[in-house]
Short mmCIF file of C-alpha atoms in Angstrom, two decimals:
data_model
loop_
_atom_site.label_atom_id
_atom_site.label_comp_id
_atom_site.label_asym_id
_atom_site.label_seq_id
_atom_site.Cartn_x
_atom_site.Cartn_y
_atom_site.Cartn_z
CA MET A 4 0.01 -0.02 0.01
CA GLU A 5 1.31 3.49 -0.82
CA GLY A 6 2.77 5.23 2.16
CA THR A 7 3.39 2.05 4.18
CA GLU A 8 7.20 1.94 3.49
CA GLN A 9 9.39 0.99 6.54
CA LEU A 10 11.47 3.92 7.84
CA THR A 11 14.12 3.62 10.62
CA PRO A 12 12.68 5.11 13.84
CA ARG A 13 14.61 7.81 15.57
CA ALA A 14 15.02 8.38 19.26
CA PRO A 15 11.76 10.04 20.62
CA VAL A 16 11.80 13.73 21.07
CA GLN A 17 11.88 14.77 24.74
CA VAL A 18 9.18 17.27 25.84
CA GLU A 19 8.43 18.82 29.23
CA PRO A 20 5.99 16.91 31.45
CA GLN A 21 3.25 19.73 30.93
CA SER A 22 3.83 20.11 27.19
CA THR A 23 3.34 17.87 24.21
CA SER A 24 3.50 17.93 20.42
CA ILE A 25 0.87 18.62 17.72
CA LEU A 26 1.17 17.46 14.11
CA ILE A 27 -0.14 19.84 11.43
CA VAL A 28 -0.54 18.32 7.95
CA ASP A 29 -1.51 20.38 4.90
CA ASP A 30 -0.16 20.63 1.33
CA HIS A 31 -0.41 24.41 1.27
CA ALA A 32 2.28 26.39 3.01
CA SER A 33 -0.08 29.27 3.69
CA ASN A 34 -2.48 27.00 5.48
CA LEU A 35 0.32 25.62 7.61
CA LEU A 36 1.34 29.12 8.64
CA ALA A 37 -2.27 30.00 9.44
CA LEU A 38 -2.72 26.89 11.58
CA GLU A 39 0.64 27.60 13.32
CA ALA A 40 -0.54 31.14 14.20
CA ILE A 41 -3.81 29.83 15.62
CA LEU A 42 -2.26 27.16 17.75
CA GLU A 43 0.87 28.92 18.93
CA PRO A 44 -0.85 30.60 21.96
CA MET A 45 -1.34 27.07 23.40
CA GLY A 46 2.39 26.92 24.07
CA GLN A 47 2.78 23.36 22.67
CA ARG A 48 5.37 22.07 20.23
CA LEU A 49 4.05 22.36 16.64
CA VAL A 50 5.42 20.05 13.98
CA LYS A 51 4.46 20.71 10.32
CA ALA A 52 4.13 18.24 7.41
CA SER A 53 3.21 19.04 3.82
CA SER A 54 2.10 15.54 2.70
CA GLY A 55 0.63 12.28 4.06
CA ARG A 56 4.03 10.49 3.63
CA GLU A 57 5.89 13.26 5.53
CA ALA A 58 3.25 12.99 8.29
CA LEU A 59 3.85 9.21 8.58
CA ARG A 60 7.65 9.81 8.87
CA CYS A 61 7.01 12.33 11.65
CA LEU A 62 4.86 9.69 13.43
CA LEU A 63 7.70 7.22 13.28
CA ARG A 64 10.04 9.65 14.98
CA GLU A 65 7.78 10.75 17.90
CA ASP A 66 4.32 10.67 19.47
CA PHE A 67 1.76 13.38 19.24
CA ALA A 68 -1.17 14.48 21.33
CA LEU A 69 -3.23 15.55 18.29
CA ILE A 70 -3.08 15.43 14.49
CA LEU A 71 -4.65 18.17 12.35
CA LEU A 72 -5.05 16.56 8.95
CA ASP A 73 -6.13 18.20 5.68
CA VAL A 74 -8.42 15.98 3.66
CA GLN A 75 -7.55 17.19 0.22
CA MET A 76 -3.92 16.48 -0.58
CA PRO A 77 -2.29 15.17 -3.77
CA GLY A 78 -0.90 11.63 -3.88
CA MET A 79 -2.00 10.38 -0.44
CA ASP A 80 -5.09 12.18 0.77
CA GLY A 81 -6.05 12.61 4.36
CA PHE A 82 -8.44 9.65 4.46
CA GLU A 83 -5.80 7.22 3.32
CA THR A 84 -3.22 8.75 5.67
CA ALA A 85 -5.63 8.35 8.57
CA ARG A 86 -6.27 4.70 7.72
CA ILE A 87 -2.51 3.93 7.76
CA ILE A 88 -2.17 5.79 11.12
CA ARG A 89 -4.99 3.69 12.55
CA GLN A 90 -3.39 0.43 11.36
CA ARG A 91 -0.21 0.98 13.50
CA GLU A 92 -0.40 -0.05 17.10
CA ARG A 93 1.59 2.89 18.39
CA THR A 94 -0.70 5.53 16.72
CA ARG A 95 -4.01 3.73 16.69
CA TYR A 96 -5.61 5.98 19.28
CA THR A 97 -3.94 9.29 18.52
CA PRO A 98 -6.89 11.79 17.97
CA ILE A 99 -7.23 13.19 14.38
CA ILE A 100 -9.18 16.34 13.46
CA PHE A 101 -9.94 16.44 9.63
CA LEU A 102 -9.76 19.80 8.02
CA THR A 103 -11.88 20.16 4.80
CA ALA A 104 -13.24 22.88 2.46
CA HIS A 105 -16.20 20.73 1.17
CA GLY A 106 -18.68 21.55 3.91
CA ARG A 107 -20.51 19.02 6.06
CA ASP A 108 -21.61 16.70 3.20
CA GLU A 109 -22.99 13.59 4.89
CA SER A 110 -21.01 11.25 2.71
CA ASN A 111 -17.75 13.09 3.51
CA LEU A 112 -18.54 12.97 7.29
CA VAL A 113 -19.14 9.20 7.09
CA HIS A 114 -16.00 8.72 5.09
CA GLY A 115 -14.02 10.74 7.54
CA TYR A 116 -15.21 9.12 10.73
CA ALA A 117 -14.85 5.72 9.15
CA ALA A 118 -11.18 6.58 8.46
CA GLY A 119 -10.68 7.28 12.16
CA ALA A 120 -11.43 11.00 12.69
CA ALA A 121 -12.11 12.23 16.16
CA ASP A 122 -13.58 15.47 14.83
CA TYR A 123 -14.40 17.27 11.61
CA VAL A 124 -13.70 21.08 10.98
CA VAL A 125 -14.88 22.80 7.84
CA LYS A 126 -12.91 25.56 6.23
CA PRO A 127 -13.18 28.50 6.73
CA PHE A 128 -13.23 27.83 10.40
CA HIS A 129 -13.23 30.13 13.47
CA PRO A 130 -9.71 30.27 14.92
CA ASP A 131 -10.91 30.25 18.51
CA VAL A 132 -13.18 27.24 17.92
CA LEU A 133 -10.35 25.31 16.37
CA ARG A 134 -8.00 26.25 19.24
CA TRP A 135 -10.58 25.29 21.87
CA LYS A 136 -11.03 21.87 20.32
CA ALA A 137 -7.21 21.40 20.10
CA GLU A 138 -6.86 22.46 23.75
CA ALA A 139 -9.45 19.95 24.88
CA PHE A 140 -7.56 17.08 23.10
CA VAL A 141 -4.26 18.31 24.39
CA ALA A 142 -5.57 18.58 27.97
CA LEU A 143 -6.98 15.04 27.77
CA HIS A 144 -3.61 13.75 26.51
CA LEU A 145 -1.65 15.55 29.26
CA ARG A 146 -4.05 14.20 31.89
CA GLN A 147 -3.70 10.67 30.56
CA ARG A 148 0.14 10.96 30.50
CA ALA A 149 0.15 12.33 34.06
CA LEU A 150 -1.92 9.29 35.16
CA GLN A 151 0.57 7.02 33.40
CA LEU A 152 3.56 8.71 35.01
CA GLN A 153 1.81 8.50 38.42
CA GLU A 154 1.13 4.82 37.91
CA ALA A 155 4.66 4.17 36.80
CA ALA A 156 5.95 6.00 39.90
CA LEU A 157 3.66 3.93 42.10
CA TRP A 158 4.87 0.70 40.47
CA GLU A 159 8.52 1.84 40.87
CA ARG A 160 7.99 2.67 44.55
CA GLU A 161 6.33 -0.67 45.13
CA ARG A 162 9.16 -2.45 43.34
CA ARG A 163 11.74 -0.71 45.44
CA VAL A 164 9.86 -1.63 48.64
CA LEU A 165 9.59 -5.25 47.56
CA GLU A 166 13.26 -5.18 46.58
CA ARG A 167 14.25 -3.88 50.02
CA GLN A 168 12.00 -6.40 51.76
CA GLY A 169 13.49 -9.20 49.65
CA GLU A 170 16.98 -8.04 50.43
CA GLN A 171 16.27 -7.76 54.08
CA ARG A 172 14.77 -11.28 54.04
CA PHE A 173 17.75 -12.58 52.13
CA ARG A 174 20.12 -11.05 54.67
CA ARG A 175 18.15 -12.57 57.55
CA VAL A 176 18.59 -15.91 55.89
CA LEU A 177 22.36 -15.29 55.49
CA ASP A 178 22.64 -14.27 59.10
CA CYS A 179 21.15 -17.65 60.18
CA MET A 180 23.65 -19.65 58.08
CA PRO A 181 26.50 -21.44 59.76
CA GLN A 182 28.76 -20.38 56.97
CA PHE A 183 30.35 -16.99 56.82
CA VAL A 184 29.39 -14.75 53.90
CA TRP A 185 30.84 -11.58 52.43
CA ALA A 186 29.62 -9.39 49.58
CA LEU A 187 32.44 -7.36 47.88
CA LEU A 188 32.48 -4.74 45.13
CA ALA A 189 34.50 -5.32 42.06
CA ASP A 190 37.51 -3.53 43.58
CA GLY A 191 37.42 -5.67 46.75
CA THR A 192 35.55 -3.22 49.00
CA ILE A 193 33.49 -5.18 51.50
CA SER A 194 29.84 -4.12 51.28
CA TYR A 195 28.30 -6.77 53.56
CA ALA A 196 29.39 -9.45 56.10
CA ASN A 197 26.78 -11.76 57.71
CA ARG A 198 26.09 -12.15 61.39
CA GLY A 199 27.86 -15.50 61.68
CA TRP A 200 31.20 -13.94 60.69
CA LEU A 201 30.72 -10.89 62.83
CA ASP A 202 29.97 -12.97 65.89
CA TYR A 203 32.85 -15.42 65.31
CA ALA A 204 35.37 -12.66 64.64
CA GLY A 205 33.96 -10.23 67.38
CA LEU A 206 33.51 -7.50 64.84
CA SER A 207 30.85 -4.74 64.61
CA PRO A 208 28.95 -4.29 61.34
CA GLU A 209 31.14 -1.26 60.58
CA GLN A 210 34.37 -3.24 61.28
CA GLY A 211 33.08 -6.12 59.19
CA ARG A 212 33.16 -3.88 56.19
CA GLN A 213 36.73 -2.84 56.76
CA ARG A 214 39.35 -4.86 54.93
CA GLU A 215 42.11 -4.39 57.52
CA GLU A 216 39.84 -5.53 60.41
CA ASN A 217 39.00 -8.67 58.43
CA LEU A 218 42.63 -9.38 57.61
CA ARG A 219 43.61 -9.23 61.34
CA CYS A 220 41.35 -12.27 61.86
CA PHE A 221 43.55 -14.44 59.53
CA HIS A 222 46.41 -16.41 60.84
CA PRO A 223 49.62 -14.33 60.32
CA GLU A 224 51.09 -17.03 58.18
CA ASP A 225 48.08 -16.98 55.91
CA VAL A 226 47.78 -13.22 55.30
CA GLY A 227 50.33 -13.32 52.42
CA ARG A 228 48.40 -16.13 50.74
CA VAL A 229 45.18 -14.11 51.10
CA GLN A 230 46.74 -11.24 49.18
CA LEU A 231 48.14 -13.53 46.48
CA THR A 232 44.75 -15.19 46.04
CA TRP A 233 43.01 -11.79 45.70
CA ASN A 234 45.52 -10.69 43.11
CA ALA A 235 44.94 -13.88 41.16
CA LEU A 236 41.18 -13.28 41.39
CA GLN A 237 41.51 -9.79 39.98
CA ARG A 238 43.58 -11.05 37.07
CA SER A 239 41.47 -14.07 36.12
CA GLY A 240 37.93 -13.12 37.19
CA ARG A 241 37.37 -16.81 37.83
CA PRO A 242 36.11 -18.71 40.98
CA LYS A 243 38.76 -19.60 43.57
CA GLU A 244 38.96 -21.66 46.69
CA GLN A 245 41.63 -21.80 49.46
CA GLU A 246 42.01 -23.06 52.97
CA TYR A 247 42.77 -20.50 55.67
CA ARG A 248 42.92 -20.31 59.48
CA LEU A 249 40.60 -17.79 61.06
CA ARG A 250 40.75 -16.58 64.74
CA ARG A 251 37.76 -17.09 66.95
CA ALA A 252 37.18 -14.06 69.10
CA THR A 253 35.90 -15.95 72.22
CA ASP A 254 39.14 -17.99 72.89
CA GLY A 255 41.68 -16.76 70.23
CA GLU A 256 41.80 -20.23 68.69
CA PHE A 257 42.58 -20.48 64.91
CA ARG A 258 40.38 -22.87 62.99
CA TRP A 259 40.67 -24.07 59.40
CA PHE A 260 38.11 -22.84 56.87
CA LEU A 261 37.47 -23.59 53.21
CA CYS A 262 37.02 -20.19 51.56
CA ARG A 263 35.32 -19.97 48.19
CA THR A 264 35.06 -16.68 46.10
CA LEU A 265 32.73 -16.37 43.15
CA PRO A 266 32.45 -13.39 40.67
CA GLU A 267 29.21 -11.52 40.21
CA ARG A 268 28.47 -10.30 36.69
CA ASP A 269 25.80 -8.22 35.11
CA GLU A 270 23.58 -9.11 32.18
CA VAL A 271 26.36 -8.26 29.68
CA GLY A 272 29.08 -10.17 31.55
CA ARG A 273 30.83 -7.26 33.31
CA LEU A 274 32.36 -7.94 36.72
CA VAL A 275 30.29 -6.04 39.33
CA GLY A 276 31.37 -7.73 42.51
CA TRP A 277 32.36 -10.89 44.42
CA ILE A 278 30.59 -13.28 46.81
CA SER A 279 32.87 -15.02 49.29
CA THR A 280 31.99 -17.80 51.81
CA ALA A 281 33.95 -19.61 54.48
CA THR A 282 33.02 -23.16 55.72
CA ASP A 283 34.51 -24.62 58.91
CA ILE A 284 36.52 -27.70 58.06
CA ASP A 285 38.73 -27.73 61.19
CA ASP A 286 37.23 -30.96 62.70
CA ALA A 287 37.38 -32.77 59.39
CA ARG A 288 40.90 -31.66 58.76
CA ARG A 289 42.05 -32.80 62.23
CA ALA A 290 40.34 -36.15 61.64
CA VAL A 291 42.22 -36.61 58.34
CA GLU A 292 45.55 -35.57 59.96
CA SER A 293 44.83 -38.05 62.77
CA LEU A 294 44.20 -40.86 60.28
CA ARG A 295 47.27 -39.95 58.35
CA ALA A 296 49.37 -39.95 61.49
CA THR A 297 47.92 -43.34 62.43
CA SER A 298 48.65 -44.65 58.98
CA GLU A 299 52.14 -43.38 59.11
CA ALA A 300 52.70 -44.86 62.57
CA LYS A 301 51.39 -48.20 61.34
CA ASP A 302 53.65 -48.11 58.25
CA MET A 303 56.60 -47.16 60.54
CA PHE A 304 55.81 -50.08 62.82
CA LEU A 305 55.63 -52.52 59.96
CA THR A 306 58.88 -51.28 58.54
CA MET A 307 60.64 -51.47 61.91
CA ALA A 308 59.19 -54.95 62.56
CA ALA A 309 60.27 -56.08 59.11
CA HIS A 310 63.87 -54.80 59.73
CA GLU A 311 63.95 -56.57 63.16
CA LEU A 312 62.68 -59.82 61.65
CA ARG A 313 64.97 -59.82 58.64
CA THR A 314 68.24 -60.46 60.53
CA PRO A 315 67.07 -63.58 62.56
CA LEU A 316 65.34 -64.96 59.48
CA GLN A 317 68.42 -64.76 57.39
CA ALA A 318 70.37 -66.38 60.25
CA ALA A 319 67.79 -69.19 60.52
CA ARG A 320 67.94 -69.85 56.82
CA SER A 321 71.74 -69.87 56.90
CA TYR A 322 71.80 -72.36 59.80
CA ALA A 323 69.33 -74.65 58.05
CA ASP A 324 71.48 -74.60 54.88
CA LEU A 325 74.64 -75.23 56.95
CA ALA A 326 73.08 -78.08 58.85
CA LYS A 327 72.01 -79.72 55.67
CA VAL A 328 75.46 -79.35 54.07
CA LYS A 329 77.47 -80.45 57.05
CA ALA A 330 75.38 -83.48 57.94
CA ALA A 331 74.30 -84.49 54.43
CA ALA A 332 75.63 -87.98 54.77
CA GLU A 333 74.14 -88.62 58.16
CA LEU A 334 70.65 -87.19 57.52
CA THR A 335 67.78 -89.53 57.71
CA PRO A 336 64.92 -88.94 55.20
CA ASN A 337 62.73 -87.52 57.88
CA VAL A 338 65.34 -85.07 59.12
CA ASP A 339 66.10 -84.07 55.46
CA ARG A 340 62.43 -83.31 54.84
CA ALA A 341 62.28 -81.36 58.05
CA LEU A 342 65.22 -79.17 57.12
CA ALA A 343 63.74 -78.62 53.66
CA GLY A 344 60.51 -77.56 55.25
CA ILE A 345 62.27 -75.18 57.61
CA HIS A 346 64.12 -73.68 54.65
CA ARG A 347 60.93 -73.14 52.69
CA SER A 348 59.12 -71.64 55.64
CA VAL A 349 62.08 -69.25 56.43
CA SER A 350 62.28 -68.29 52.74
CA ARG A 351 58.61 -67.53 52.66
CA MET A 352 58.85 -65.39 55.80
CA ALA A 353 61.82 -63.62 54.33
CA ARG A 354 59.82 -62.72 51.16
CA LEU A 355 56.95 -61.38 53.39
CA VAL A 356 59.49 -59.27 55.28
CA GLU A 357 60.94 -57.90 52.06
CA ASN A 358 57.38 -57.10 50.89
CA LEU A 359 56.82 -55.15 54.01
CA LEU A 360 60.03 -53.19 53.46
CA ASP A 361 59.14 -52.48 49.83
CA VAL A 362 55.79 -51.13 50.89
CA GLY A 363 57.50 -48.75 53.30
CA ARG A 364 60.02 -47.66 50.59
CA LEU A 365 57.13 -46.96 48.10
CA GLN A 366 55.23 -45.03 50.67
CA ARG A 367 58.22 -42.86 51.47
CA GLY A 368 59.23 -42.47 47.76
CA GLU A 369 62.59 -44.17 48.51
CA LEU A 370 62.31 -47.07 46.01
CA CYS A 371 65.39 -46.69 43.76
CA LEU A 372 65.53 -48.17 40.22
CA GLU A 373 68.68 -49.59 38.61
CA GLU A 374 68.23 -48.90 34.92
CA SER A 375 69.47 -51.40 32.27
CA ASP A 376 68.39 -52.89 28.96
CA VAL A 377 65.84 -55.63 29.68
CA ASP A 378 64.69 -58.31 27.13
CA VAL A 379 61.10 -58.76 28.07
CA GLY A 380 60.90 -62.29 26.52
CA VAL A 381 63.92 -63.53 28.47
CA LEU A 382 62.58 -61.92 31.66
CA LEU A 383 59.16 -63.59 31.36
CA HIS A 384 60.78 -67.02 30.76
CA ASP A 385 62.92 -66.52 33.91
CA VAL A 386 59.86 -65.65 35.88
CA ALA A 387 58.15 -68.90 34.72
CA LYS A 388 61.19 -70.88 35.85
CA HIS A 389 60.92 -69.46 39.37
CA PHE A 390 57.76 -71.53 39.92
CA GLU A 391 59.13 -74.88 38.67
CA PRO A 392 58.27 -77.53 39.38
CA LEU A 393 54.61 -76.71 39.32
CA PRO A 394 52.07 -79.05 40.89
CA GLU A 395 50.23 -81.31 38.52
CA GLY A 396 47.49 -79.55 36.55
CA TRP A 397 49.28 -76.12 36.36
CA ARG A 398 51.41 -74.71 33.64
CA ILE A 399 52.85 -71.37 32.73
CA GLU A 400 52.83 -70.32 28.98
CA VAL A 401 55.03 -67.47 27.73
CA SER A 402 54.43 -65.64 24.45
CA ALA A 403 56.73 -62.73 23.51
CA PRO A 404 58.21 -61.53 20.24
CA GLU A 405 61.99 -61.60 19.79
CA ASP A 406 64.07 -58.52 20.60
CA LEU A 407 61.33 -56.82 22.58
CA SER A 408 63.32 -54.72 25.07
CA LEU A 409 63.04 -51.68 27.19
CA ARG A 410 65.09 -49.66 29.67
CA ALA A 411 64.05 -50.54 33.12
CA ASP A 412 65.07 -52.12 36.43
CA GLY A 413 65.11 -55.86 35.53
CA GLU A 414 65.04 -57.09 39.08
CA ARG A 415 62.04 -54.97 40.05
CA LEU A 416 60.21 -56.02 36.89
CA ASP A 417 61.00 -59.63 37.83
CA GLN A 418 59.38 -58.96 41.24
CA VAL A 419 56.31 -57.43 39.48
CA PHE A 420 55.68 -60.32 37.11
CA SER A 421 56.46 -62.88 39.86
CA ASN A 422 53.88 -61.25 42.14
CA LEU A 423 51.28 -61.40 39.28
CA VAL A 424 51.97 -64.98 38.48
CA SER A 425 51.82 -65.90 42.24
CA ASN A 426 48.47 -64.14 42.47
CA ALA A 427 47.14 -66.01 39.42
CA LEU A 428 48.25 -69.36 40.82
CA ARG A 429 46.75 -68.57 44.19
CA TYR A 430 43.24 -67.78 42.66
CA SER A 431 43.35 -70.79 40.30
CA PRO A 432 42.71 -73.65 42.76
CA ASP A 433 41.69 -76.04 39.99
CA GLY A 434 44.87 -75.63 38.06
CA GLY A 435 45.06 -74.59 34.38
CA ALA A 436 47.32 -72.38 32.20
CA ILE A 437 48.77 -69.14 33.31
CA GLN A 438 49.58 -67.12 30.22
CA LEU A 439 52.24 -64.42 30.01
CA VAL A 440 51.79 -62.46 26.81
CA ALA A 441 53.95 -59.57 25.76
CA ARG A 442 53.45 -57.29 22.73
CA ALA A 443 54.95 -54.09 21.39
CA GLU A 444 52.91 -50.84 21.14
CA PRO A 445 54.20 -47.50 19.84
CA GLY A 446 56.55 -46.29 22.48
CA TRP A 447 55.32 -48.95 25.00
CA VAL A 448 55.48 -52.59 25.98
CA HIS A 449 52.23 -54.21 26.97
CA VAL A 450 52.36 -57.40 29.14
CA GLU A 451 49.23 -59.38 30.08
CA VAL A 452 48.97 -62.04 32.75
CA MET A 453 45.91 -64.25 32.22
CA ASP A 454 44.41 -67.06 34.31
CA HIS A 455 41.28 -69.13 34.28
CA GLY A 456 40.54 -69.14 37.96
CA LEU A 457 37.99 -67.57 40.25
CA GLY A 458 37.96 -64.12 38.53
CA ILE A 459 37.75 -60.80 40.26
CA PRO A 460 34.41 -59.20 41.34
CA SER A 461 33.74 -56.05 39.42
CA ASP A 462 33.69 -53.94 42.64
CA ARG A 463 37.22 -55.12 43.51
CA LEU A 464 39.01 -54.39 40.23
CA GLU A 465 40.51 -51.26 41.64
CA SER A 466 40.92 -52.14 45.32
CA ILE A 467 43.10 -55.25 44.70
CA PHE A 468 45.95 -52.85 44.02
CA GLU A 469 45.59 -51.27 47.44
CA ARG A 470 47.67 -52.35 50.39
CA PHE A 471 46.24 -55.46 52.05
CA GLY A 472 43.67 -55.62 49.26
CA ARG A 473 42.33 -59.03 48.23
CA ALA A 474 39.86 -60.23 45.57
CA HIS A 475 38.46 -63.00 47.74
CA GLY A 476 39.27 -62.34 51.34
CA VAL A 477 41.87 -64.24 53.43
CA ALA A 478 40.90 -67.69 52.39
CA TYR A 479 43.65 -67.85 49.77
CA GLY A 480 46.49 -66.62 51.94
CA GLY A 481 48.97 -63.89 51.48
CA LEU A 482 49.19 -60.42 53.12
CA GLY A 483 47.58 -58.64 50.16
CA LEU A 484 50.77 -56.69 49.41
CA GLY A 485 51.97 -58.26 46.13
CA LEU A 486 49.73 -56.31 43.77
CA ALA A 487 50.17 -53.06 45.76
CA ILE A 488 53.95 -53.47 45.42
CA ALA A 489 53.58 -54.31 41.66
CA ARG A 490 51.56 -51.16 41.09
CA GLY A 491 54.11 -49.00 42.95
CA ILE A 492 56.95 -50.42 40.90
CA VAL A 493 55.13 -50.03 37.61
CA GLU A 494 54.10 -46.45 38.39
CA ARG A 495 57.68 -45.76 39.44
CA HIS A 496 58.69 -46.75 35.87
CA GLY A 497 56.12 -44.31 34.43
CA GLY A 498 53.65 -47.12 33.48
CA ARG A 499 50.28 -48.23 34.68
CA ILE A 500 48.62 -51.44 35.73
CA TRP A 501 44.94 -52.51 35.71
CA ALA A 502 42.72 -55.55 35.96
CA GLU A 503 39.95 -56.93 33.74
CA SER A 504 37.58 -59.73 34.71
CA ALA A 505 33.98 -60.89 34.13
CA GLY A 506 33.93 -61.87 37.84
CA ARG A 507 32.71 -65.42 37.05
CA ALA A 508 34.55 -68.58 38.22
CA GLY A 509 36.33 -70.43 35.44
CA GLU A 510 36.66 -67.29 33.27
CA GLY A 511 39.54 -65.97 35.33
CA SER A 512 41.02 -62.51 35.01
CA SER A 513 43.62 -60.47 33.10
CA LEU A 514 46.18 -58.19 34.69
CA HIS A 515 47.65 -55.66 32.24
CA ILE A 516 50.94 -53.75 32.55
CA LEU A 517 51.86 -50.96 30.19
CA LEU A 518 55.54 -49.87 30.42
CA PRO A 519 57.38 -47.10 28.51
CA ARG A 520 60.19 -48.31 26.31
CA SER A 521 62.59 -45.95 28.10
CA LEU A 522 62.64 -44.36 31.56
CA SER A 523 62.05 -40.59 31.49
#
């Protein structure tokens, strides 16, 4: 439709609260000047347009209290202009007074009111009459705008009251929390501290908003870390958490707290402040430290006990060997078997003692590696020989490519694979094949130890590598240290170890070891 082209709206024209704008539309400049002279005493802003299209452009730029619209205009007449004005939501109810020189012909009146006229003035018109009509519409518009402003002010006042009530309620909730809460501005200025913190630190609300007063409540050794953390927050603008000691005012005791700080951002992502909380973790921390101390004491006891046992065990084994050698010709079969049994028992106890010592070394990070070139195939065959002769029904099968080597501690890897084979034999009570399979992977050596025994329950696949961990309880013997030592040695080499099993008897399990070809 002609005259409905889209124009870019401009910022609305600002007018005084008791003034508004009137749009005068006529294609004759002399008529515009006459209308301007008649309406000027009203003291309102007058905007002139010489065509329907120009009038529509004016309506896109600003709102008007009244439109005086000439009916007879070339191109787009007043009726068509009025219809377009009424089609737009923003100007649908703007009053229009039609100006016409054709008298009060009934068809023209019907046409005009159908197009959206609020009134109809015939030329020549009395200036005072036209001005009185315009003043009535302007007064009505100003009254309506005053009511709207009053309503908006009431809504804003109510919003602020509700906002204050919500903030007060929110602060009462924060005051009841066991955690400490601070609100900070973007530059670190403290704007709020909850009652829990003020009571704990013995600060007044005013002191709670002072940075120096808050810093005095931190342990002297932690103040430097507090400043470093704040500097990091300012640079990154990201959440941060740290543990600090805070002094309790009632007895001067320092307790550990976990402090978290989160950034607050506005709708466009700008940093506007920070929210910081502190949670008391002192009891939990002391409990952890107590458990750690207990564990360290236990490890120290086991290490000391192992050291004390190693010397008499070595002596007992030496005496058994000496007795067998010195009296070989005079030993009866029963005595010979007894000495062999003593030797086996002492050797087994010696291995247990060495395991305890290795656990202690791993815990303290004191396990040293002697690096050398290790042929994996030769190593696995040597491990298989350690267990010969095997009881009837068991066998160990080795599969490894030739010239598969790596830089490692050969003796420690021998210990690892021996522990895994021993574990596989222990949990294969019905016999069967234990398979040692090695293969090369880019930069790595992958060794798999497979059995067809009891398998490992799915919930124990990780815990079997912990100290004293077992897949099936104590029924199958051992201290539960072999796999823990194996993991420690493998990880000391920069590798990893894991278990796979369906957990069903007869399907067994697979223990995997992945080792780098060279020590880093």
